[in-house]
Short mmCIF file of C-alpha atoms and ligand atoms in Angstrom, two decimals:
data_model
loop_
_atom_site.label_atom_id
_atom_site.label_comp_id
_atom_site.label_asym_id
_atom_site.label_seq_id
_atom_site.Cartn_x
_atom_site.Cartn_y
_atom_site.Cartn_z
CA MET A 1 -50.44 -33.45 -44.73
CA ASN A 2 -48.66 -31.11 -41.81
CA GLY A 3 -46.50 -28.22 -43.23
CA GLN A 4 -43.37 -29.06 -41.63
CA GLY A 5 -41.76 -27.41 -38.99
CA ARG A 6 -45.49 -27.34 -37.91
CA VAL A 7 -45.98 -28.79 -33.96
CA SER A 8 -48.82 -30.88 -32.36
CA PRO A 9 -50.40 -29.13 -28.54
CA GLY A 10 -48.86 -30.73 -25.98
CA SER A 11 -45.34 -31.49 -27.73
CA ALA A 12 -41.98 -31.13 -26.56
CA ALA A 13 -40.77 -27.18 -28.12
CA PRO A 14 -39.00 -27.47 -31.16
CA ALA A 15 -34.72 -27.95 -30.71
CA ASP A 16 -34.34 -24.73 -32.01
CA GLU A 17 -36.87 -22.99 -29.30
CA ARG A 18 -35.22 -25.08 -26.05
CA GLY A 19 -31.93 -23.45 -28.11
CA CYS A 20 -32.99 -19.97 -27.57
CA SER A 21 -34.65 -20.54 -24.40
CA TRP A 22 -29.95 -22.01 -22.69
CA LEU A 23 -29.19 -18.98 -24.67
CA ASN A 24 -31.42 -16.69 -23.51
CA ILE A 25 -30.91 -17.42 -19.88
CA TRP A 26 -26.34 -17.75 -20.60
CA VAL A 27 -27.51 -13.64 -22.31
CA PHE A 28 -29.38 -13.16 -18.46
CA LEU A 29 -26.98 -14.74 -16.11
CA ILE A 30 -23.86 -13.31 -18.34
CA PHE A 31 -26.12 -9.34 -18.42
CA ALA A 32 -26.22 -9.98 -14.57
CA LEU A 33 -22.28 -11.18 -13.74
CA ALA A 34 -21.60 -7.80 -16.06
CA VAL A 35 -23.90 -5.51 -14.08
CA LYS A 36 -22.52 -6.69 -10.30
CA ALA A 37 -18.72 -6.73 -11.18
CA ALA A 38 -19.10 -2.98 -12.74
CA PHE A 39 -21.39 -2.49 -9.61
CA VAL A 40 -18.06 -3.55 -7.90
CA ALA A 41 -15.86 -1.78 -10.30
CA LEU A 42 -17.21 1.38 -9.12
CA CYS A 43 -17.67 0.63 -4.70
CA LEU A 44 -14.38 0.47 -6.25
CA TRP A 45 -12.85 2.99 -7.87
CA LEU A 46 -15.00 5.87 -6.04
CA VAL A 47 -17.05 4.14 -3.09
CA VAL A 48 -14.01 2.92 -1.62
CA PRO A 49 -13.21 6.46 0.45
CA PHE A 50 -16.82 5.89 1.82
CA CYS A 51 -16.65 2.94 2.32
CA HIS A 52 -15.53 1.05 6.07
CA SER A 53 -16.45 -1.00 8.70
CA SER A 54 -15.95 1.24 11.67
CA ASP A 55 -17.89 3.92 12.57
CA GLN A 56 -15.53 6.39 11.06
CA PRO A 57 -13.52 6.16 7.28
CA SER A 58 -9.99 6.53 8.48
CA ALA A 59 -8.01 9.39 7.50
CA LEU A 60 -6.40 7.90 4.79
CA GLN A 61 -9.81 6.73 3.56
CA GLN A 62 -10.67 10.75 3.65
CA GLN A 63 -7.63 11.81 1.74
CA PHE A 64 -7.73 10.29 -1.58
CA SER A 65 -10.95 9.36 -4.08
CA GLN A 66 -8.47 7.57 -5.87
CA TRP A 67 -7.73 3.56 -5.15
CA GLU A 68 -6.17 0.35 -5.96
CA CYS A 69 -7.39 -2.75 -5.42
CA ASP A 70 -6.83 -6.49 -5.27
CA SER A 71 -8.35 -9.15 -3.81
CA ALA A 72 -5.79 -10.64 -2.19
CA VAL A 73 -7.23 -10.85 1.83
CA PRO A 74 -4.22 -10.42 5.16
CA GLN A 75 -4.70 -13.40 7.30
CA GLY A 76 -7.12 -13.13 10.39
CA THR A 77 -9.67 -10.46 7.78
CA ASP A 78 -12.65 -11.31 6.35
CA GLY A 79 -13.15 -8.14 3.98
CA GLY A 80 -12.94 -8.84 0.42
CA TRP A 81 -10.64 -6.79 -1.45
CA THR A 82 -7.81 -5.06 0.01
CA CYS A 83 -6.57 -1.46 -1.63
CA CYS A 84 -4.35 1.12 -1.30
CA PRO A 85 -4.68 5.13 -2.72
CA LYS A 86 -2.94 5.00 -6.72
CA GLY A 87 0.54 5.08 -6.84
CA TRP A 88 0.74 3.36 -3.19
CA ARG A 89 2.24 0.00 -2.88
CA ARG A 90 0.46 -2.73 -0.30
CA PHE A 91 3.18 -5.25 1.38
CA GLN A 92 -0.03 -7.00 4.34
CA GLY A 93 -2.34 -4.83 5.93
CA SER A 94 0.42 -2.17 4.74
CA CYS A 95 -0.03 0.89 2.31
CA TYR A 96 3.50 2.62 2.06
CA PHE A 97 4.17 5.77 0.56
CA LEU A 98 8.17 6.49 -1.45
CA SER A 99 8.93 10.22 -1.97
CA SER A 100 10.24 12.41 -5.26
CA ASP A 101 10.48 15.11 -3.06
CA THR A 102 12.85 16.25 -0.02
CA MET A 103 11.98 18.03 2.92
CA ASN A 104 13.90 17.75 6.10
CA CYS A 105 12.74 15.23 9.07
CA ALA A 106 9.42 17.24 10.76
CA GLU A 107 8.38 18.26 7.90
CA SER A 108 8.83 14.74 6.35
CA ALA A 109 6.30 13.90 9.70
CA GLN A 110 4.37 16.58 8.97
CA ASN A 111 3.62 15.57 4.84
CA CYS A 112 3.01 12.14 6.32
CA GLY A 113 0.46 13.47 8.80
CA GLY A 114 -0.92 15.43 6.42
CA MET A 115 -1.83 12.33 3.93
CA GLY A 116 -3.69 10.63 7.08
CA SER A 117 -0.27 7.84 7.04
CA GLN A 118 3.27 8.34 9.17
CA LEU A 119 6.50 7.50 8.10
CA VAL A 120 7.11 4.09 7.92
CA VAL A 121 8.02 1.97 11.18
CA ILE A 122 8.76 -0.93 10.67
CA SER A 123 9.14 -4.32 12.08
CA SER A 124 10.28 -7.00 10.19
CA LYS A 125 12.93 -8.17 7.60
CA ALA A 126 10.02 -8.95 5.51
CA GLU A 127 9.19 -5.42 5.96
CA GLN A 128 12.40 -4.12 5.53
CA ASP A 129 13.38 -6.22 2.34
CA PHE A 130 10.04 -5.16 0.36
CA LEU A 131 11.41 -1.12 0.86
CA SER A 132 14.15 -2.73 -0.59
CA LYS A 133 13.02 -4.38 -3.55
CA LEU A 134 10.69 -1.86 -3.99
CA LYS A 135 13.34 0.64 -4.05
CA ASN A 136 15.07 -0.98 -6.44
CA GLN A 137 12.41 -1.62 -9.07
CA LEU A 138 10.87 2.14 -9.20
CA GLN A 139 15.40 3.21 -9.98
CA LYS A 140 14.67 0.17 -12.21
CA ASN A 141 12.11 2.58 -13.97
CA GLN A 142 13.77 5.88 -13.23
CA GLN A 143 10.74 7.05 -11.20
CA LEU A 144 13.57 7.36 -8.31
CA LYS A 145 17.53 8.26 -7.71
CA ARG A 146 19.34 6.87 -5.10
CA ASP A 147 19.09 8.73 -1.80
CA ASN A 148 18.23 8.61 1.32
CA PHE A 149 14.76 7.36 2.97
CA TYR A 150 13.47 9.41 6.63
CA ILE A 151 11.18 6.54 8.52
CA GLY A 152 9.32 7.01 11.32
CA LEU A 153 12.40 5.85 13.83
CA PHE A 154 13.19 9.13 15.76
CA GLU A 155 16.09 9.35 19.21
CA LYS A 156 13.66 10.37 22.64
CA LYS A 157 16.41 11.12 24.79
CA GLU A 158 19.80 9.83 24.18
CA GLY A 159 20.17 6.31 23.23
CA GLN A 160 17.12 5.55 23.94
CA TRP A 161 15.22 5.26 20.16
CA GLN A 162 11.05 5.11 19.69
CA TRP A 163 9.12 4.66 17.01
CA VAL A 164 6.67 7.15 15.53
CA ASP A 165 3.73 5.35 16.14
CA LYS A 166 5.36 4.06 20.01
CA THR A 167 6.41 0.27 19.23
CA PRO A 168 8.52 -1.00 21.48
CA TYR A 169 11.65 -0.52 19.83
CA ASN A 170 13.10 -3.77 19.34
CA GLU A 171 16.71 -4.13 19.27
CA THR A 172 17.02 -7.27 17.35
CA ALA A 173 14.15 -5.86 14.38
CA THR A 174 16.74 -3.72 13.58
CA PHE A 175 18.44 -3.22 10.24
CA TRP A 176 20.87 -1.09 11.52
CA ARG A 177 23.98 0.28 8.67
CA ALA A 178 27.56 -0.61 10.18
CA GLY A 179 28.63 1.63 13.05
CA GLU A 180 25.65 3.35 13.52
CA PRO A 181 23.84 4.18 15.29
CA ASN A 182 26.66 6.68 16.21
CA ASP A 183 24.67 9.95 17.38
CA GLY A 184 27.11 12.35 15.76
CA HIS A 185 25.37 16.62 16.02
CA ASP A 186 23.03 15.41 17.81
CA GLU A 187 20.86 13.05 14.71
CA ASN A 188 17.93 12.22 16.24
CA CYS A 189 15.92 11.00 13.15
CA THR A 190 17.00 8.42 10.70
CA VAL A 191 17.47 7.51 7.41
CA ARG A 192 17.25 4.61 5.08
CA HIS A 193 20.22 5.02 3.42
CA MET A 194 20.77 3.90 -0.06
CA PRO A 195 23.13 2.70 -2.56
CA GLU A 196 24.57 -0.16 0.13
CA GLU A 197 22.92 -3.88 -1.22
CA THR A 198 22.92 -5.21 2.13
CA LEU A 199 19.51 -4.73 4.83
CA ASN A 200 21.32 -3.17 7.23
CA ASN A 201 21.06 0.81 5.49
CA TRP A 202 19.81 2.15 8.24
CA ASN A 203 21.01 6.07 9.65
CA ASP A 204 20.84 8.64 12.34
CA VAL A 205 21.11 11.67 11.16
CA LYS A 206 20.22 15.49 11.94
CA PRO A 207 16.94 16.49 11.58
CA ASP A 208 17.57 19.69 9.70
CA VAL A 209 18.93 17.94 6.11
CA PRO A 210 16.36 17.59 3.70
CA HIS A 211 15.88 13.72 2.24
CA TYR A 212 12.55 12.10 1.08
CA ARG A 213 10.78 10.31 2.36
CA ILE A 214 8.67 6.77 3.59
CA CYS A 215 5.25 7.16 4.31
CA GLU A 216 2.73 4.19 5.72
CA ALA A 217 -0.60 3.50 6.79
CA ALA A 218 -3.44 0.39 7.17
CA ALA A 219 -4.59 0.06 3.76
CA VAL A 220 -8.50 -0.73 3.67
CA ILE A 221 -10.57 -3.39 3.17
CA VAL A 222 -13.97 -3.89 1.19
CA1 CA B 1 24.65 9.26 11.39
#
């Protein structure tokens, strides 16, 4: 009389053994996925400053060690993750920093440059709209008082406006406040004026007055 559970040579493995094999495979797959996820997280957190598609890391990458990434892929790129320094906000292919301290116009430009960025260049209604909504969000969270923010638009000569990155000044894509630019008292720097609800909130101002600032840099694709 054969004992229960004995298996004759050449027969199929019992159901519980087959289950055990499948269980092992699943455990292995889950473990492999966990290892891969951990590796990606480690790369995004630690290695972003050194990940780069060009020969040299960008100035932004050299300045920050903590990054926040998401998998939204900007149009026309083949990267899988779009990253901004921690605390910066991303929109399309750029990262934005809204300061919580004030500086004059030249200091503001210098401060952005020191972070591997520049004063923001606003080149579309969508970008202007994003910055307005962003400020509203921060104000609701009481992270931001209502005030003026320097942007990267300067009057090089009388009536000749120029963006900090030499983007052509397009009169049809500007958002001057009503009556501005009035060029009063050598006003050759530009701020986004709050608390207008309208998108038309730019104002030319004197360069020696301290204001907040918005810095912009290209997002890092890894
Ligand atoms: Ca003005």
